[in-house]
Amino acid sequence: MFLAFSLQAYAQASYKEQIYNAYVHGNMAAWARTMNAFENQKQVTVNEKLELISYYYGYTAYLVGTKKADLAYKNIAKAEKIIHEVQHEAPKNATVYAFKGSFIGFRIGLSKFKAMYLGPESNRNTSYSLALDKNNIQGNVDKANTLFHTPSLFGGDKEKSLQGYLKAVKLMELHKMTTNNWFYLNVLTLVAKNQIALEQYSAAKSTYEKILLFEPDYEWVKIKLFPELLQKIKDND
């Protein structure tokens, strides 16, 4: 039994590393292959199920961003099925409510007219996540996402969203959750993009430098985002 458990833990770690490498190199085909391979394994524990949901989360964000609606809806449905299972098994798990709010948010991203009736439901789940655990990383990021993307007229606040992203980064660093963690790189990138939106260019430059010191091969920042910022700084001089 111990050997079987050890092999299962090793396999899960291997999937996590593969997802990380796919993210670093912007290889979403590799992400999908790894996600599907992990999906085909039997997820027994709540943590294993949350890990799979996190893979759906990252991939669905990509699908929504690239307007691949049909595939996005399929992934949302798969994730929501597992979310329902985890809610039944662990009704006080803060992360699963954050994910529930996230995937409702993806539905809004695919069809903006749904925001009026799905928006409050998404926000309720995110708020409940943070009511269960104010230091829940996923909940803090999801709340920050909402604050960042919502127009200020309707409650958006980019200063507050930045604080939420920074809090999530600090929590991941405090709990040593940075190794092979694609989400850590992703949230650091959100920090920099938020800083740019606030015209905090020097701070954003420092954030991108921190990212590349941690992961020099992170292609999205290395090839696109950081050079764009340096050009913006140069143009503003």
mmCIF file of C-alpha atoms in Angstrom:
data_model
loop_
_atom_site.group_PDB
_atom_site.id
_atom_site.type_symbol
_atom_site.label_atom_id
_atom_site.label_comp_id
_atom_site.label_asym_id
_atom_site.label_seq_id
_atom_site.Cartn_x
_atom_site.Cartn_y
_atom_site.Cartn_z
ATOM 1 C CA MET A 1 0.000 0.000 0.000
ATOM 2 C CA PHE A 2 2.798 2.427 0.900
ATOM 3 C CA LEU A 3 4.539 1.736 -2.421
ATOM 4 C CA ALA A 4 1.313 2.368 -4.330
ATOM 5 C CA PHE A 5 0.785 5.627 -2.443
ATOM 6 C CA SER A 6 4.385 6.694 -3.105
ATOM 7 C CA LEU A 7 4.058 5.987 -6.825
ATOM 8 C CA GLN A 8 0.792 7.916 -6.935
ATOM 9 C CA ALA A 9 2.395 10.907 -5.184
ATOM 10 C CA TYR A 10 5.355 10.774 -7.577
ATOM 11 C CA ALA A 11 3.041 10.669 -10.583
ATOM 12 C CA GLN A 12 1.097 13.675 -9.313
ATOM 13 C CA ALA A 13 4.348 15.608 -8.796
ATOM 14 C CA SER A 14 5.390 14.682 -12.328
ATOM 15 C CA TYR A 15 2.114 16.016 -13.751
ATOM 16 C CA LYS A 16 2.599 19.246 -11.826
ATOM 17 C CA GLU A 17 6.095 19.696 -13.254
ATOM 18 C CA GLN A 18 4.865 18.992 -16.779
ATOM 19 C CA ILE A 19 2.104 21.585 -16.425
ATOM 20 C CA TYR A 20 4.665 24.076 -15.121
ATOM 21 C CA ASN A 21 6.982 23.485 -18.075
ATOM 22 C CA ALA A 22 4.084 23.777 -20.512
ATOM 23 C CA TYR A 23 3.166 27.130 -18.956
ATOM 24 C CA VAL A 24 6.744 28.412 -18.963
ATOM 25 C CA HIS A 25 7.116 27.651 -22.667
ATOM 26 C CA GLY A 26 3.595 28.643 -23.670
ATOM 27 C CA ASN A 27 2.922 25.131 -24.944
ATOM 28 C CA MET A 28 -0.805 24.708 -24.402
ATOM 29 C CA ALA A 29 -0.904 21.514 -26.461
ATOM 30 C CA ALA A 30 1.460 19.954 -23.911
ATOM 31 C CA TRP A 31 -0.702 21.393 -21.121
ATOM 32 C CA ALA A 32 -3.790 19.716 -22.606
ATOM 33 C CA ARG A 33 -2.012 16.371 -23.014
ATOM 34 C CA THR A 34 -0.808 16.416 -19.413
ATOM 35 C CA MET A 35 -4.198 17.526 -18.125
ATOM 36 C CA ASN A 36 -5.939 14.742 -20.035
ATOM 37 C CA ALA A 37 -3.431 12.153 -18.792
ATOM 38 C CA PHE A 38 -4.000 13.254 -15.194
ATOM 39 C CA GLU A 39 -7.745 13.265 -15.816
ATOM 40 C CA ASN A 40 -7.542 9.615 -16.890
ATOM 41 C CA GLN A 41 -6.009 8.681 -13.528
ATOM 42 C CA LYS A 42 -8.443 8.142 -10.681
ATOM 43 C CA GLN A 43 -8.440 11.173 -8.383
ATOM 44 C CA VAL A 44 -9.209 9.868 -4.902
ATOM 45 C CA THR A 45 -8.376 12.681 -2.495
ATOM 46 C CA VAL A 46 -9.755 16.195 -2.354
ATOM 47 C CA ASN A 47 -6.284 17.605 -3.015
ATOM 48 C CA GLU A 48 -5.925 15.510 -6.167
ATOM 49 C CA LYS A 49 -9.283 16.736 -7.398
ATOM 50 C CA LEU A 50 -8.362 20.346 -6.655
ATOM 51 C CA GLU A 51 -5.118 19.835 -8.573
ATOM 52 C CA LEU A 52 -7.063 18.672 -11.632
ATOM 53 C CA ILE A 53 -9.468 21.599 -11.287
ATOM 54 C CA SER A 54 -6.474 23.948 -11.257
ATOM 55 C CA TYR A 55 -5.328 22.468 -14.587
ATOM 56 C CA TYR A 56 -8.806 23.040 -16.026
ATOM 57 C CA TYR A 57 -8.673 26.566 -14.606
ATOM 58 C CA GLY A 58 -5.455 27.476 -16.393
ATOM 59 C CA TYR A 59 -6.458 25.830 -19.653
ATOM 60 C CA THR A 60 -9.951 27.330 -19.650
ATOM 61 C CA ALA A 61 -8.511 30.805 -19.103
ATOM 62 C CA TYR A 62 -6.424 30.238 -22.230
ATOM 63 C CA LEU A 63 -9.444 28.986 -24.209
ATOM 64 C CA VAL A 64 -11.581 31.955 -23.171
ATOM 65 C CA GLY A 65 -8.762 34.363 -24.017
ATOM 66 C CA THR A 66 -8.330 32.834 -27.465
ATOM 67 C CA LYS A 67 -12.113 32.688 -28.047
ATOM 68 C CA LYS A 68 -12.286 28.900 -28.370
ATOM 69 C CA ALA A 69 -15.766 28.830 -26.904
ATOM 70 C CA ASP A 70 -16.877 25.276 -27.689
ATOM 71 C CA LEU A 71 -13.828 23.685 -26.102
ATOM 72 C CA ALA A 72 -13.985 26.150 -23.209
ATOM 73 C CA TYR A 73 -17.561 25.162 -22.384
ATOM 74 C CA LYS A 74 -16.573 21.475 -22.409
ATOM 75 C CA ASN A 75 -13.745 22.123 -19.943
ATOM 76 C CA ILE A 76 -15.980 24.264 -17.752
ATOM 77 C CA ALA A 77 -18.518 21.442 -17.566
ATOM 78 C CA LYS A 78 -15.824 18.917 -16.610
ATOM 79 C CA ALA A 79 -14.418 21.210 -13.931
ATOM 80 C CA GLU A 80 -17.834 22.050 -12.500
ATOM 81 C CA LYS A 81 -18.624 18.335 -12.144
ATOM 82 C CA ILE A 82 -15.502 17.822 -10.020
ATOM 83 C CA ILE A 83 -16.175 21.045 -8.104
ATOM 84 C CA HIS A 84 -19.589 19.630 -7.178
ATOM 85 C CA GLU A 85 -17.930 16.415 -5.955
ATOM 86 C CA VAL A 86 -15.465 18.324 -3.775
ATOM 87 C CA GLN A 87 -18.209 20.531 -2.342
ATOM 88 C CA HIS A 88 -20.018 17.363 -1.282
ATOM 89 C CA GLU A 89 -16.872 15.761 0.174
ATOM 90 C CA ALA A 90 -15.402 18.899 1.779
ATOM 91 C CA PRO A 91 -18.182 21.493 2.205
ATOM 92 C CA LYS A 92 -15.925 23.884 4.125
ATOM 93 C CA ASN A 93 -13.028 23.833 1.657
ATOM 94 C CA ALA A 94 -12.374 27.470 0.750
ATOM 95 C CA THR A 95 -10.498 26.737 -2.472
ATOM 96 C CA VAL A 96 -13.351 24.863 -4.111
ATOM 97 C CA TYR A 97 -15.701 27.832 -3.648
ATOM 98 C CA ALA A 98 -13.096 30.120 -5.171
ATOM 99 C CA PHE A 99 -12.877 27.792 -8.161
ATOM 100 C CA LYS A 100 -16.660 27.707 -8.429
ATOM 101 C CA GLY A 101 -16.674 31.494 -8.652
ATOM 102 C CA SER A 102 -13.871 31.356 -11.231
ATOM 103 C CA PHE A 103 -15.653 28.998 -13.588
ATOM 104 C CA ILE A 104 -18.840 31.023 -13.376
ATOM 105 C CA GLY A 105 -16.600 33.947 -14.322
ATOM 106 C CA PHE A 106 -15.389 32.020 -17.364
ATOM 107 C CA ARG A 107 -19.014 31.614 -18.458
ATOM 108 C CA ILE A 108 -19.359 35.391 -18.220
ATOM 109 C CA GLY A 109 -16.182 35.811 -20.249
ATOM 110 C CA LEU A 110 -17.696 33.702 -23.016
ATOM 111 C CA SER A 111 -20.982 35.595 -23.010
ATOM 112 C CA LYS A 112 -20.908 39.099 -21.534
ATOM 113 C CA PHE A 113 -24.691 39.448 -21.390
ATOM 114 C CA LYS A 114 -24.677 36.764 -18.656
ATOM 115 C CA ALA A 115 -22.810 39.122 -16.308
ATOM 116 C CA MET A 116 -26.014 40.620 -14.916
ATOM 117 C CA TYR A 117 -27.258 37.343 -13.448
ATOM 118 C CA LEU A 118 -24.075 35.257 -13.176
ATOM 119 C CA GLY A 119 -21.866 38.038 -11.786
ATOM 120 C CA PRO A 120 -23.488 38.097 -8.333
ATOM 121 C CA GLU A 121 -23.315 34.288 -8.120
ATOM 122 C CA SER A 122 -19.619 34.333 -8.977
ATOM 123 C CA ASN A 123 -18.975 37.042 -6.388
ATOM 124 C CA ARG A 124 -20.945 35.168 -3.707
ATOM 125 C CA ASN A 125 -18.781 32.091 -4.122
ATOM 126 C CA THR A 126 -15.560 34.106 -4.030
ATOM 127 C CA SER A 127 -16.748 35.974 -0.938
ATOM 128 C CA TYR A 128 -17.734 32.724 0.771
ATOM 129 C CA SER A 129 -14.294 31.308 0.019
ATOM 130 C CA LEU A 130 -12.677 34.246 1.794
ATOM 131 C CA ALA A 131 -15.192 34.076 4.640
ATOM 132 C CA LEU A 132 -14.052 30.494 5.213
ATOM 133 C CA ASP A 133 -10.380 31.461 4.938
ATOM 134 C CA LYS A 134 -9.286 35.067 4.423
ATOM 135 C CA ASN A 135 -5.836 33.801 3.416
ATOM 136 C CA ASN A 136 -7.062 31.432 0.729
ATOM 137 C CA ILE A 137 -4.774 32.011 -2.238
ATOM 138 C CA GLN A 138 -7.242 31.178 -4.988
ATOM 139 C CA GLY A 139 -9.936 33.290 -3.350
ATOM 140 C CA ASN A 140 -7.651 36.314 -3.061
ATOM 141 C CA VAL A 141 -6.617 36.019 -6.710
ATOM 142 C CA ASP A 142 -10.190 35.633 -7.917
ATOM 143 C CA LYS A 143 -11.329 38.651 -5.924
ATOM 144 C CA ALA A 144 -8.403 40.634 -7.335
ATOM 145 C CA ASN A 145 -9.335 39.542 -10.862
ATOM 146 C CA THR A 146 -12.858 40.859 -10.348
ATOM 147 C CA LEU A 147 -11.612 44.166 -8.942
ATOM 148 C CA PHE A 148 -9.156 44.553 -11.822
ATOM 149 C CA HIS A 149 -11.552 43.795 -14.673
ATOM 150 C CA THR A 150 -14.677 45.519 -13.325
ATOM 151 C CA PRO A 151 -15.111 49.173 -14.376
ATOM 152 C CA SER A 152 -14.628 51.568 -11.459
ATOM 153 C CA LEU A 153 -18.219 52.773 -11.925
ATOM 154 C CA PHE A 154 -19.378 49.300 -10.882
ATOM 155 C CA GLY A 155 -16.948 48.766 -8.007
ATOM 156 C CA GLY A 156 -13.684 47.934 -9.761
ATOM 157 C CA ASP A 157 -10.522 49.148 -8.056
ATOM 158 C CA LYS A 158 -7.061 48.501 -9.481
ATOM 159 C CA GLU A 159 -5.313 49.631 -6.293
ATOM 160 C CA LYS A 160 -7.208 46.998 -4.322
ATOM 161 C CA SER A 161 -6.705 44.346 -6.983
ATOM 162 C CA LEU A 162 -2.954 44.915 -6.815
ATOM 163 C CA GLN A 163 -3.020 44.393 -3.059
ATOM 164 C CA GLY A 164 -4.923 41.135 -3.568
ATOM 165 C CA TYR A 165 -2.409 39.818 -6.084
ATOM 166 C CA LEU A 166 0.514 40.822 -3.862
ATOM 167 C CA LYS A 167 -1.093 39.095 -0.884
ATOM 168 C CA ALA A 168 -1.450 35.879 -2.889
ATOM 169 C CA VAL A 169 2.209 36.038 -3.957
ATOM 170 C CA LYS A 170 3.308 36.598 -0.367
ATOM 171 C CA LEU A 171 1.230 33.636 0.829
ATOM 172 C CA MET A 172 2.705 31.313 -1.806
ATOM 173 C CA GLU A 173 6.219 32.402 -0.875
ATOM 174 C CA LEU A 174 5.521 32.109 2.856
ATOM 175 C CA HIS A 175 4.193 28.569 2.491
ATOM 176 C CA LYS A 176 6.953 27.539 0.060
ATOM 177 C CA MET A 177 4.504 26.952 -2.794
ATOM 178 C CA THR A 178 6.665 28.352 -5.582
ATOM 179 C CA THR A 179 8.541 25.324 -6.957
ATOM 180 C CA ASN A 180 7.044 24.002 -10.207
ATOM 181 C CA ASN A 181 3.978 26.134 -9.547
ATOM 182 C CA TRP A 182 2.640 27.707 -12.748
ATOM 183 C CA PHE A 183 0.134 29.706 -10.704
ATOM 184 C CA TYR A 184 2.938 31.489 -8.839
ATOM 185 C CA LEU A 185 4.383 32.753 -12.127
ATOM 186 C CA ASN A 186 0.916 33.624 -13.363
ATOM 187 C CA VAL A 187 0.045 35.727 -10.326
ATOM 188 C CA LEU A 188 3.409 37.517 -10.429
ATOM 189 C CA THR A 189 2.610 38.350 -14.054
ATOM 190 C CA LEU A 190 -0.785 39.694 -12.979
ATOM 191 C CA VAL A 191 1.026 41.871 -10.423
ATOM 192 C CA ALA A 192 3.182 43.390 -13.163
ATOM 193 C CA LYS A 193 0.241 43.926 -15.519
ATOM 194 C CA ASN A 194 -1.698 45.611 -12.715
ATOM 195 C CA GLN A 195 1.276 47.838 -11.921
ATOM 196 C CA ILE A 196 1.445 48.835 -15.596
ATOM 197 C CA ALA A 197 -2.275 49.634 -15.576
ATOM 198 C CA LEU A 198 -1.564 51.968 -12.643
ATOM 199 C CA GLU A 199 1.415 53.431 -14.551
ATOM 200 C CA GLN A 200 3.793 52.075 -11.909
ATOM 201 C CA TYR A 201 6.355 51.244 -14.572
ATOM 202 C CA SER A 202 9.393 51.062 -12.313
ATOM 203 C CA ALA A 203 7.603 48.647 -9.982
ATOM 204 C CA ALA A 204 6.464 46.540 -12.941
ATOM 205 C CA LYS A 205 10.041 46.417 -14.233
ATOM 206 C CA SER A 206 11.187 45.127 -10.841
ATOM 207 C CA THR A 207 8.429 42.514 -10.869
ATOM 208 C CA TYR A 208 9.401 41.248 -14.322
ATOM 209 C CA GLU A 209 13.049 41.115 -13.216
ATOM 210 C CA LYS A 210 11.992 39.074 -10.179
ATOM 211 C CA ILE A 211 10.053 36.703 -12.431
ATOM 212 C CA LEU A 212 12.974 36.146 -14.798
ATOM 213 C CA LEU A 213 15.396 35.682 -11.910
ATOM 214 C CA PHE A 214 13.103 32.939 -10.626
ATOM 215 C CA GLU A 215 12.393 31.425 -14.046
ATOM 216 C CA PRO A 216 14.693 32.697 -16.848
ATOM 217 C CA ASP A 217 12.905 30.607 -19.497
ATOM 218 C CA TYR A 218 9.413 32.043 -18.923
ATOM 219 C CA GLU A 219 8.711 32.912 -22.543
ATOM 220 C CA TRP A 220 5.610 35.122 -22.205
ATOM 221 C CA VAL A 221 7.529 37.572 -20.006
ATOM 222 C CA LYS A 222 10.964 37.107 -21.572
ATOM 223 C CA ILE A 223 9.913 37.474 -25.210
ATOM 224 C CA LYS A 224 6.793 39.630 -25.086
ATOM 225 C CA LEU A 225 5.743 41.365 -21.875
ATOM 226 C CA PHE A 226 9.092 42.597 -20.517
ATOM 227 C CA PRO A 227 10.352 43.957 -23.871
ATOM 228 C CA GLU A 228 7.003 45.737 -24.326
ATOM 229 C CA LEU A 229 7.381 47.376 -20.918
ATOM 230 C CA LEU A 230 10.972 48.437 -21.606
ATOM 231 C CA GLN A 231 9.820 50.027 -24.861
ATOM 232 C CA LYS A 232 7.007 51.824 -23.041
ATOM 233 C CA ILE A 233 9.468 53.172 -20.465
ATOM 234 C CA LYS A 234 11.788 54.298 -23.259
ATOM 235 C CA ASP A 235 8.951 56.023 -25.121
ATOM 236 C CA ASN A 236 7.920 57.871 -21.960
ATOM 237 C CA ASP A 237 11.427 59.205 -21.251
#
